[in-house]
Amino acid sequence: MKKVYLIAVVFALLAMFATFMFANQLDKKTTIKDTEIVYAAAQDIPDNTQITEEMIAEDAGWFKEVNVIQGTTNETMITDLTEIVGKVTDTQIYADELLNTNRLLEPDSDKVGLSHKLKKGKVAYSFSAGSVNGVDGYISVGDTVDVIVYEKDSSGKTNTRVAYRNLEILRVSNASADADAAASGSTIRDYGTLTVEVTEAQALQLYEIESDYTFKLVLNPRNK
């Protein structure tokens, strides 16, 4: 009889051991232990927003860490916030959305708003420039121009002077001809306005010139 009890106890212990091993293996299979950190937006980030160092600070509230299963990430996900400082959002990024390099632009991209490209202390000013006073349509982005002003004082005396030198062209107007030119790959030969980078004081003076005087633009050679 004792032998029967002993055999029963042995089988019971074996069953307990087998159950423990099964549960342990099941736990290993169902428990995810290897994760890695990627980043998501902690709040809505508007389009055309440039990411600054202040925004990636831990307590800034713009971004947050997200744990994902190791091996499920891809090269477009952001794992280091310092890599996106200076970049600009292409479209709005919504709260809880994982950050993705495809949604961020380099600051010199053509799609980035002009305000991000202005030098410190400078503003953009647009003025009328038809073919007669705008070098017959040969001005392009990146060129520099001088502004020649023809003026007459109260006594009727006339004077011609160079009011500004080396104003950099930031944009050529999006006149109706632009679309056709872009589609055909040709150079724009007809524009209504040109946008230059100037100080605020220069912008005021250019507005006065445009309003009260006759002016012409002189195209400068590149790399002079």
Coordinates of C-alpha atoms in Angstrom, one line a residue:
M1 CA 0.0 0.0 0.0
K2 CA 2.8 2.3 0.9
K3 CA 4.4 1.6 -2.4
V4 CA 1.2 2.7 -4.2
Y5 CA 1.2 6.0 -2.2
L6 CA 4.8 6.6 -3.0
I7 CA 4.2 6.1 -6.7
A8 CA 1.3 8.5 -6.5
V9 CA 3.4 11.1 -4.8
V10 CA 6.1 10.7 -7.4
F11 CA 3.6 11.1 -10.3
A12 CA 2.1 14.1 -8.5
L13 CA 5.5 15.8 -8.2
L14 CA 6.3 15.1 -11.8
A15 CA 3.0 16.6 -12.8
M16 CA 3.6 19.7 -10.7
F17 CA 7.1 20.0 -12.2
A18 CA 5.8 19.6 -15.8
T19 CA 3.1 22.2 -15.1
F20 CA 5.7 24.6 -13.8
M21 CA 7.9 24.2 -16.8
F22 CA 5.0 24.6 -19.2
A23 CA 3.9 27.8 -17.4
N24 CA 7.5 29.1 -17.4
Q25 CA 7.9 28.5 -21.1
L26 CA 4.5 30.1 -21.8
D27 CA 5.5 33.2 -19.8
K28 CA 8.7 33.5 -21.8
K29 CA 6.8 33.4 -25.1
T30 CA 4.1 35.9 -24.1
T31 CA 6.2 38.4 -22.2
I32 CA 7.9 41.1 -24.3
K33 CA 11.1 42.1 -22.7
D34 CA 13.0 43.8 -25.5
T35 CA 11.7 47.2 -26.5
E36 CA 13.3 50.4 -27.8
I37 CA 12.3 54.1 -27.5
V38 CA 11.0 56.2 -30.4
Y39 CA 9.4 59.6 -30.1
A40 CA 5.9 60.9 -30.8
A41 CA 4.3 64.4 -30.6
A42 CA 2.9 65.2 -27.2
Q43 CA 0.7 67.9 -28.7
D44 CA -0.4 69.1 -32.1
I45 CA 2.5 70.7 -34.0
P46 CA 1.4 73.1 -36.8
D47 CA 2.8 72.8 -40.3
N48 CA 5.8 75.1 -41.1
T49 CA 7.0 74.9 -37.5
Q50 CA 10.8 74.8 -37.1
I51 CA 12.0 72.5 -34.3
T52 CA 14.2 74.2 -31.8
E53 CA 16.5 73.0 -29.0
E54 CA 14.0 74.4 -26.5
M55 CA 11.2 72.3 -28.0
I56 CA 13.1 69.0 -27.4
A57 CA 13.9 69.8 -23.7
E58 CA 12.5 67.1 -21.4
D59 CA 10.0 69.3 -19.7
A60 CA 9.0 71.3 -22.8
G61 CA 5.9 69.2 -23.5
W62 CA 6.3 69.0 -27.3
F63 CA 7.5 65.4 -27.6
K64 CA 7.3 62.1 -25.6
E65 CA 9.0 58.7 -25.5
V66 CA 7.1 55.7 -26.8
N67 CA 8.3 52.1 -26.2
V68 CA 7.9 49.8 -29.2
I69 CA 8.9 46.2 -29.8
Q70 CA 12.5 45.9 -30.8
G71 CA 12.8 45.2 -34.5
T72 CA 9.5 46.8 -35.5
T73 CA 11.0 50.2 -36.1
N74 CA 12.3 51.5 -39.4
E75 CA 14.8 54.1 -40.5
T76 CA 12.2 56.9 -40.8
M77 CA 11.3 56.8 -37.1
I78 CA 13.0 59.2 -34.7
T79 CA 15.1 57.7 -32.0
D80 CA 17.1 60.8 -31.2
L81 CA 15.4 64.2 -30.9
T82 CA 18.7 66.1 -31.5
E83 CA 18.6 64.9 -35.1
I84 CA 15.4 66.9 -35.8
V85 CA 16.6 70.3 -34.4
G86 CA 16.4 72.9 -37.1
K87 CA 14.0 70.9 -39.3
V88 CA 10.6 72.2 -40.3
T89 CA 7.3 70.3 -40.3
D90 CA 5.9 69.7 -43.7
T91 CA 2.3 69.3 -42.6
Q92 CA 0.6 69.3 -39.2
I93 CA 1.7 66.6 -36.8
Y94 CA -1.0 65.5 -34.4
A95 CA -0.7 64.6 -30.7
D96 CA 0.4 61.0 -30.2
E97 CA 1.6 60.6 -33.8
L98 CA 5.0 59.0 -34.1
L99 CA 7.6 61.3 -35.5
N100 CA 8.7 60.4 -39.0
T101 CA 11.5 61.9 -41.1
N102 CA 9.2 62.0 -44.1
R103 CA 7.1 64.7 -42.3
L104 CA 10.1 66.9 -41.7
L105 CA 11.9 69.2 -44.1
E106 CA 15.4 70.7 -44.3
P107 CA 15.3 74.4 -43.6
D108 CA 16.6 75.2 -47.1
S109 CA 13.9 73.2 -48.9
D110 CA 11.8 75.0 -51.4
K111 CA 8.7 73.8 -49.6
V112 CA 9.7 75.6 -46.3
G113 CA 8.1 79.0 -45.7
L114 CA 10.2 82.0 -46.6
S115 CA 10.1 83.3 -43.0
H116 CA 12.4 80.5 -41.9
K117 CA 15.0 81.6 -44.5
L118 CA 15.3 85.2 -43.6
K119 CA 18.6 86.3 -41.9
K120 CA 18.4 87.7 -38.4
G121 CA 17.3 91.3 -38.5
K122 CA 16.0 91.1 -42.1
V123 CA 12.5 91.1 -43.6
A124 CA 11.1 90.3 -47.0
Y125 CA 9.7 93.0 -49.2
S126 CA 8.0 92.6 -52.5
F127 CA 7.7 95.3 -55.1
S128 CA 6.4 95.7 -58.7
A129 CA 8.8 94.9 -61.4
G130 CA 7.6 94.6 -64.9
S131 CA 9.8 93.9 -67.9
V132 CA 10.6 97.6 -68.4
N133 CA 12.0 98.2 -65.0
G134 CA 12.8 94.6 -64.1
V135 CA 15.6 93.8 -66.6
D136 CA 13.2 92.3 -69.1
G137 CA 12.4 89.1 -67.1
Y138 CA 16.0 87.9 -66.7
I139 CA 16.1 88.2 -62.9
S140 CA 16.1 84.9 -61.0
V141 CA 16.1 83.7 -57.4
G142 CA 19.6 84.2 -55.9
D143 CA 20.5 87.2 -58.1
T144 CA 21.3 90.6 -56.7
V145 CA 20.1 93.9 -58.1
D146 CA 20.8 97.6 -57.7
V147 CA 17.9 100.1 -57.5
I148 CA 18.3 103.2 -59.6
V149 CA 15.9 106.1 -58.7
Y150 CA 15.0 109.0 -60.9
E151 CA 13.6 111.9 -58.9
K152 CA 12.6 115.5 -59.3
D153 CA 12.7 118.0 -56.5
S154 CA 10.2 120.9 -55.9
S155 CA 12.2 123.2 -58.1
G156 CA 11.9 120.8 -61.0
K157 CA 15.6 119.8 -60.9
T158 CA 16.0 116.1 -61.7
N159 CA 18.5 113.7 -60.2
T160 CA 19.4 110.0 -60.8
R161 CA 21.0 108.0 -58.1
V162 CA 21.7 104.4 -57.0
A163 CA 19.4 104.0 -53.9
Y164 CA 20.4 100.5 -53.1
R165 CA 23.1 98.0 -54.1
N166 CA 23.1 94.2 -54.0
L167 CA 19.6 93.5 -52.9
E168 CA 19.2 89.7 -52.9
I169 CA 16.2 88.3 -54.8
L170 CA 14.4 85.7 -52.6
R171 CA 11.4 85.0 -54.8
V172 CA 10.1 85.8 -58.2
S173 CA 6.3 86.4 -58.4
N174 CA 3.9 83.5 -59.0
A175 CA 2.4 85.3 -62.0
S176 CA 0.3 83.3 -64.4
A177 CA 3.3 82.7 -66.6
D178 CA 5.1 80.9 -63.9
A179 CA 3.0 77.7 -64.1
D180 CA 3.5 77.4 -67.9
A181 CA 7.3 78.1 -67.5
A182 CA 7.6 75.5 -64.7
A183 CA 5.7 72.9 -66.7
S184 CA 7.9 73.4 -69.8
G185 CA 11.1 73.7 -67.8
S186 CA 11.8 77.1 -69.3
T187 CA 12.9 80.3 -67.6
I188 CA 10.3 82.8 -66.4
R189 CA 10.3 85.8 -68.7
D190 CA 7.3 87.6 -67.3
Y191 CA 6.8 88.5 -63.7
G192 CA 4.8 91.1 -61.7
T193 CA 6.7 91.3 -58.5
L194 CA 10.1 90.5 -57.0
T195 CA 10.8 89.8 -53.3
V196 CA 14.0 91.0 -51.7
E197 CA 15.7 90.6 -48.3
V198 CA 16.2 93.9 -46.6
T199 CA 16.1 95.6 -43.2
E200 CA 12.8 97.1 -42.0
A201 CA 14.2 100.6 -42.6
Q202 CA 15.1 99.6 -46.2
A203 CA 11.6 98.2 -46.7
L204 CA 10.1 101.5 -45.7
Q205 CA 12.4 103.4 -48.1
L206 CA 11.7 101.0 -50.9
Y207 CA 8.0 101.5 -50.4
E208 CA 8.5 105.3 -50.7
I209 CA 10.6 104.8 -53.8
E210 CA 7.9 102.6 -55.4
S211 CA 5.1 105.0 -54.4
D212 CA 6.7 108.3 -55.3
Y213 CA 9.5 107.9 -57.8
T214 CA 10.5 106.2 -61.1
F215 CA 13.0 103.4 -60.6
K216 CA 14.8 100.7 -62.5
L217 CA 16.6 97.6 -61.5
V218 CA 20.2 96.7 -62.5
L219 CA 21.1 93.0 -62.5
N220 CA 24.5 92.3 -61.1
P221 CA 26.8 89.4 -62.2
R222 CA 26.9 86.4 -60.0
N223 CA 30.0 85.8 -57.9
K224 CA 31.4 89.3 -58.6

